[in-house]
Short mmCIF file of C-alpha atoms and ligand atoms in Angstrom, two decimals:
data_model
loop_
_atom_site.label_atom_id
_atom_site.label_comp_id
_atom_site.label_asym_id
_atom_site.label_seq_id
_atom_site.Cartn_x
_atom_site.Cartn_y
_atom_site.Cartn_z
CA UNK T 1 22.72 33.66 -2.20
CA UNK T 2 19.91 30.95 -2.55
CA UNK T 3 16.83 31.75 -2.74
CA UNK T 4 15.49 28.72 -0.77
CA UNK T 5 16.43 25.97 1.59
CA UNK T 6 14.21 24.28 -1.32
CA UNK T 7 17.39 24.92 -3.67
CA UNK T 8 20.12 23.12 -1.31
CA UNK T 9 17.61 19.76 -1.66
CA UNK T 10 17.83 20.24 -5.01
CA UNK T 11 22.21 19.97 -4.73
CA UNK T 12 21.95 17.59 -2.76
CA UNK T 13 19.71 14.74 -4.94
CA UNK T 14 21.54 16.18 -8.11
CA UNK T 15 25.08 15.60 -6.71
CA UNK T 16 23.57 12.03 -5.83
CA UNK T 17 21.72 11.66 -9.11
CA UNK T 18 23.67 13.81 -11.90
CA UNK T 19 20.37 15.30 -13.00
CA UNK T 20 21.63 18.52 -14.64
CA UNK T 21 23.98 18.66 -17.93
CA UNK T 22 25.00 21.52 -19.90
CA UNK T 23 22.84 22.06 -22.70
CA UNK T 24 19.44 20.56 -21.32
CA UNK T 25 15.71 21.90 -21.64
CA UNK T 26 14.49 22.24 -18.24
CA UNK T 27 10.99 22.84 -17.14
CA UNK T 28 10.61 24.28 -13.12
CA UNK T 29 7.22 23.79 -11.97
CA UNK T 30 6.11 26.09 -9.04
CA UNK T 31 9.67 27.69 -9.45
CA UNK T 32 9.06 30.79 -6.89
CA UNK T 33 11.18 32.16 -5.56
CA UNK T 34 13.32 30.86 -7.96
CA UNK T 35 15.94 28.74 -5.78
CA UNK T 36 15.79 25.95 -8.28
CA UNK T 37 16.20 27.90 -11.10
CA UNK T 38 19.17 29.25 -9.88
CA UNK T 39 21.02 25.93 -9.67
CA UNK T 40 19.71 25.03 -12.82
CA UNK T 41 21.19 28.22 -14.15
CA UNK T 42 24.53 27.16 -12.34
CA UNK T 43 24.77 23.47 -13.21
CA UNK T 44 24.19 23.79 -16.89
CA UNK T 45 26.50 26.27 -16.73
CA UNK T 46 24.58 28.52 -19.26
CA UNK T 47 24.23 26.30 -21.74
CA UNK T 48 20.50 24.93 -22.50
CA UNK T 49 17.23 26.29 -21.90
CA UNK T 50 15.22 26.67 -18.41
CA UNK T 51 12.01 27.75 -17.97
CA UNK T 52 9.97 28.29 -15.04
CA UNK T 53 5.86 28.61 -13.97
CA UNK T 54 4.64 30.08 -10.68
CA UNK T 55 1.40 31.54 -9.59
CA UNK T 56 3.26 34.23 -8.05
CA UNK T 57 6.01 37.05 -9.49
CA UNK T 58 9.47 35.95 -9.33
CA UNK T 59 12.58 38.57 -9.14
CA UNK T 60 14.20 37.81 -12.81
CA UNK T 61 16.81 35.25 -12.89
CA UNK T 62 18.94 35.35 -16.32
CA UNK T 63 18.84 32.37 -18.34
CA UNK T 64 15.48 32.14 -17.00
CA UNK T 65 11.83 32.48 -19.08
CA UNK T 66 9.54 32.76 -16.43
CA UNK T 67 5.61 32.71 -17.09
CA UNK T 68 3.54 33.67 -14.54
CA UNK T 69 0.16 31.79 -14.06
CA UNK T 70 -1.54 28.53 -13.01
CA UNK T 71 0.22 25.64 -14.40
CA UNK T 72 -3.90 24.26 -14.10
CA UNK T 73 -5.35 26.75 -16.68
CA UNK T 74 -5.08 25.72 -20.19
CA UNK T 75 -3.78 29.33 -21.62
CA UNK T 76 -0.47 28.58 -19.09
CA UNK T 77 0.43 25.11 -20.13
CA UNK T 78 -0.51 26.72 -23.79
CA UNK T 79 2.15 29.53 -23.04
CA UNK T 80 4.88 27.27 -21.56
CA UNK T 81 4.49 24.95 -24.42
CA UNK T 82 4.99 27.60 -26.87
CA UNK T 83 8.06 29.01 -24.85
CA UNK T 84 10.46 26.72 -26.79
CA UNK T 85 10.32 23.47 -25.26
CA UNK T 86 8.89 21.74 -28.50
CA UNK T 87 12.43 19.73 -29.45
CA UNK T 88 11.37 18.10 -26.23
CA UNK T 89 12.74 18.16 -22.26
CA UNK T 90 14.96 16.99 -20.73
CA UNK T 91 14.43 17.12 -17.06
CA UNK T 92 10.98 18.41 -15.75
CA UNK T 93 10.89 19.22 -12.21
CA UNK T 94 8.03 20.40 -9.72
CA UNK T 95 8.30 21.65 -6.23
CA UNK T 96 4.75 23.09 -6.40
CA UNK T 97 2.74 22.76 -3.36
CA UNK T 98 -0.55 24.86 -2.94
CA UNK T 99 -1.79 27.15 -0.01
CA UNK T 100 -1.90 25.10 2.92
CA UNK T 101 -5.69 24.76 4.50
CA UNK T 102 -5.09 23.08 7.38
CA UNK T 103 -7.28 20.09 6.16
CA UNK T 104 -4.75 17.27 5.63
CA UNK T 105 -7.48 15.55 3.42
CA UNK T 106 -8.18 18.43 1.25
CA UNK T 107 -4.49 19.63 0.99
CA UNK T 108 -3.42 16.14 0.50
CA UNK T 109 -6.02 15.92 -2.76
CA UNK T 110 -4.90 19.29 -4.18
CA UNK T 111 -1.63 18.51 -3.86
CA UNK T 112 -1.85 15.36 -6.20
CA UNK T 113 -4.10 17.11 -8.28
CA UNK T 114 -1.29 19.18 -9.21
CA UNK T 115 1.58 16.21 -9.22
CA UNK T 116 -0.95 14.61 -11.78
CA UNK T 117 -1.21 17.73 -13.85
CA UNK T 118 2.40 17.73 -13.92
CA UNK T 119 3.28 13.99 -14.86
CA UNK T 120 0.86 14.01 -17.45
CA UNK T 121 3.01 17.30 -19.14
CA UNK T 122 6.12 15.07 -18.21
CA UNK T 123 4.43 12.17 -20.58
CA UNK T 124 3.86 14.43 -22.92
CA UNK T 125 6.89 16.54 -23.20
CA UNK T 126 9.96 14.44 -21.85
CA UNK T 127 12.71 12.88 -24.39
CA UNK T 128 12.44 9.41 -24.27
CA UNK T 129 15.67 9.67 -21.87
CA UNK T 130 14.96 12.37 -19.55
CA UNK T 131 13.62 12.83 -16.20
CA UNK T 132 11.35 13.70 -13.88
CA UNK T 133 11.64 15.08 -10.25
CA UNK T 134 8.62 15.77 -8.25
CA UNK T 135 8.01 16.70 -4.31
CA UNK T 136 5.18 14.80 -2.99
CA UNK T 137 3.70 14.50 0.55
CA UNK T 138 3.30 11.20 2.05
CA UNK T 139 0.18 9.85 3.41
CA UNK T 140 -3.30 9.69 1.34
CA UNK T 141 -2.53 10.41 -2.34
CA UNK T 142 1.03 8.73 -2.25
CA UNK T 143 1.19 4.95 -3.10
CA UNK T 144 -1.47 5.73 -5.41
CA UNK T 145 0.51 8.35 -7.10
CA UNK T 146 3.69 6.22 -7.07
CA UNK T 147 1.81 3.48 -9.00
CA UNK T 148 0.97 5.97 -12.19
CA UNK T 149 4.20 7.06 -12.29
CA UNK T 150 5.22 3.54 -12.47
CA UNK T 151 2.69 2.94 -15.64
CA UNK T 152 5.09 5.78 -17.03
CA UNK T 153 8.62 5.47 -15.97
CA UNK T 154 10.29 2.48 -15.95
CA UNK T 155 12.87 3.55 -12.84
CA UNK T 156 11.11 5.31 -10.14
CA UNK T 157 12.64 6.16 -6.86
CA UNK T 158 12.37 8.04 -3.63
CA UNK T 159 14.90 10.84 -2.00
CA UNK T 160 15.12 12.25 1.10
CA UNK T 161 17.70 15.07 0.99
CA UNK T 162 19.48 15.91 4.22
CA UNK T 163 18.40 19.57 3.93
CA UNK T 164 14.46 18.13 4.04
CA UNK T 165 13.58 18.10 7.56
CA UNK T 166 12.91 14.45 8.99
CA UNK T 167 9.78 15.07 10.24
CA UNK T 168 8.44 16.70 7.42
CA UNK T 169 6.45 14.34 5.30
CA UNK T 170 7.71 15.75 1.94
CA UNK T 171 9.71 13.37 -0.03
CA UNK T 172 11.18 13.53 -3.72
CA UNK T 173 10.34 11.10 -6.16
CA UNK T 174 12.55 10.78 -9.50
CA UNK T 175 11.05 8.94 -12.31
CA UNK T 176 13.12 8.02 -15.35
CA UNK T 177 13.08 5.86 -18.50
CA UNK T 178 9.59 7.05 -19.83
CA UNK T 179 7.54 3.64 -21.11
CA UNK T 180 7.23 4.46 -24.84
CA UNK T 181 4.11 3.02 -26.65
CA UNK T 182 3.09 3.05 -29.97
N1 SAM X 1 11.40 25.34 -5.92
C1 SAM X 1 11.12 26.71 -5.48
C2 SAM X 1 12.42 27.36 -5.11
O1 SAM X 1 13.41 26.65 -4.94
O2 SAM X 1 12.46 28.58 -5.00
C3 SAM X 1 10.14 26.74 -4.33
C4 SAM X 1 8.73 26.35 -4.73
S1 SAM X 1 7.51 26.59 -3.48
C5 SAM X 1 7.83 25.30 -2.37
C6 SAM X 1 6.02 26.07 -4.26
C7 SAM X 1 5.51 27.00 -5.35
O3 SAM X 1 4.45 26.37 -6.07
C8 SAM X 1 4.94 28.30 -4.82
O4 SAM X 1 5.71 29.40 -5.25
C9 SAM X 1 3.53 28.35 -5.41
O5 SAM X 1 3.12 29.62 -5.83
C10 SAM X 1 3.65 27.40 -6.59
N2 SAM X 1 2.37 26.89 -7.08
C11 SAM X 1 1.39 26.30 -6.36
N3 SAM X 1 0.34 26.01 -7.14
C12 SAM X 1 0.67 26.41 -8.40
C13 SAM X 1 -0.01 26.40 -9.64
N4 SAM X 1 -1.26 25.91 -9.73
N5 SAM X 1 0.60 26.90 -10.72
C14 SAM X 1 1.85 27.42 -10.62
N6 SAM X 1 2.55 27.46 -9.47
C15 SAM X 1 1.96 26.98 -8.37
#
């Protein structure tokens, strides 16, 4: 089975969007407990490379790497980097979200602390035709955050799976076309 309801929002944007292909490099931010790993797994049908960060352990998933650590200390970001991702990525995709406080300002500003942290390894790391997928909470934090991923990306857009509650204030945001400059 899935190991998330996170992983059936994950289906459901890729059978929109056609994300996944056999043979990618894909990098799972916050990828505990591993439900978007495991359609990773499935939809490049074992062909390509995935590997996944989390703070916390995750049950091994084969076709997996997994490191465990903060994706916000340098030694992590130096370990996933060396973890075989140097030809370049194709799809980088976060569905980290940190320990809730309770204060919506606070959790709002660690939240895109972290969605910052990871477009910044998306500039670094994506091919010039891959992708990026992030969850982000709306309210303080967002249009800001939309705008630097538009300095980035050239396509950026919003999704709303099904499978995301309509209350909920978490949306997905897919940024493609990376703005080379020289
Ligand atoms: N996509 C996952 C799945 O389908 O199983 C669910 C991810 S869960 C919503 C968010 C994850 O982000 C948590 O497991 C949490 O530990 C992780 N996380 C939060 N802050 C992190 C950080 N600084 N470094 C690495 N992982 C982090």
């Amino acid at each position: 089975g899935w190991r998330s309801r996170a992983a059936f929002k994950l289906m459901e944007i890729d059978d929109k969007d056609r994300l996944f292909k056999p043979g990618q490099t894909v990098v799972d931010l916050g990828c505990a407990p591993g439900g978007w790993c495991q359609v990773a797994v499935q939809r490049l049908k074992g062909q390509g490379r995935i590997v996944g960060v989390d703070l916390l352990e995750m049950v091994g998933i084969g076709g997996v790497t997994f490191i465990q650590g903060d994706f916000t200390e340098d030694a992590v970001l130096a370990e996933l980097e060396a973890a075989g991702i140097d030809a370049g990525v194709d799809l980088v995709l976060s569905d980290m979200a940190p320990n809730i406080s309770g204060v919506d300002s606070a959790d709002q500003a660690r939240s895109y602390y972290l969605a910052e942290l990871a477009l910044d390894f998306a500039g670094r790391h994506l091919k010039p035709d891959g992708a990026f997928l992030i969850k982000v909470f709306q309210g303080s934090g967002f249009e800001d955050y939309v705008r630097q991923l538009r300095a980035v990306f050239g396509s950026v857009a919003v999704r709303k799976p099904k499978a995301s509650r309509d209350r909920s204030r978490e949306v997905y945001l897919l940024a493609k076309g990376l703005i080379v400059r020289d």
